[in-house]
Amino acid sequence: MFSNLFPLLAWWKIKKSLKFQGFLFKIYKYLNNINICFVIFYLIKNTNTIFLVYFL
């Protein structure tokens, strides 16, 4: 019964705090970029650089 109510409540809260959501999304995107950089750095460290360039 409550499982049907939850998405509506969540949507209402998201609509209410859209500015905050945008702020969180910016942080999330920023962290994602950092993660991608770490993955690339890890690949360069642990595999052939030519292999990496081939896939990029």
Coordinates of C-alpha atoms in Angstrom, one line a residue:
M1 CA 0.0 0.0 0.0
F2 CA 2.8 2.4 1.0
S3 CA 4.9 1.4 -2.0
N4 CA 2.4 3.3 -4.3
L5 CA 2.5 6.4 -2.1
F6 CA 6.3 6.6 -1.9
P7 CA 7.0 7.6 -5.6
L8 CA 4.5 10.4 -5.4
L9 CA 6.0 11.7 -2.1
A10 CA 9.5 11.4 -3.6
W11 CA 8.4 13.3 -6.7
W12 CA 6.8 16.0 -4.6
K13 CA 9.9 16.4 -2.6
I14 CA 12.1 16.5 -5.7
K15 CA 9.8 19.1 -7.3
K16 CA 10.0 21.1 -4.1
S17 CA 13.8 21.1 -4.0
L18 CA 14.7 21.3 -7.7
K19 CA 17.4 23.9 -7.1
F20 CA 19.0 21.6 -4.5
Q21 CA 18.6 18.7 -6.9
G22 CA 20.5 20.6 -9.6
F23 CA 23.2 21.4 -7.1
L24 CA 23.5 17.7 -6.2
F25 CA 23.5 16.7 -9.9
K26 CA 26.4 19.1 -10.5
I27 CA 28.3 17.5 -7.7
Y28 CA 27.4 14.0 -9.0
K29 CA 28.6 14.9 -12.5
Y30 CA 31.8 16.4 -11.1
L31 CA 32.5 13.2 -9.0
N32 CA 31.7 11.1 -12.1
N33 CA 34.4 13.0 -14.1
I34 CA 36.9 12.4 -11.3
N35 CA 36.0 8.7 -11.3
I36 CA 36.5 8.5 -15.1
C37 CA 39.9 10.2 -14.6
F38 CA 40.8 7.7 -12.0
V39 CA 39.8 4.8 -14.2
I40 CA 41.9 6.1 -17.1
F41 CA 44.8 6.7 -14.8
Y42 CA 44.4 3.1 -13.4
L43 CA 44.3 1.7 -16.9
I44 CA 47.4 3.7 -18.0
K45 CA 49.2 2.4 -14.9
N46 CA 48.2 -1.3 -15.3
T47 CA 47.9 -1.9 -19.0
N48 CA 49.6 -1.0 -22.2
T49 CA 49.1 2.7 -23.0
I50 CA 48.8 1.9 -26.7
F51 CA 45.9 -0.5 -25.8
L52 CA 44.2 2.4 -24.0
V53 CA 44.7 4.9 -26.8
Y54 CA 43.2 2.3 -29.2
F55 CA 40.0 2.2 -27.2
L56 CA 39.8 6.0 -26.6

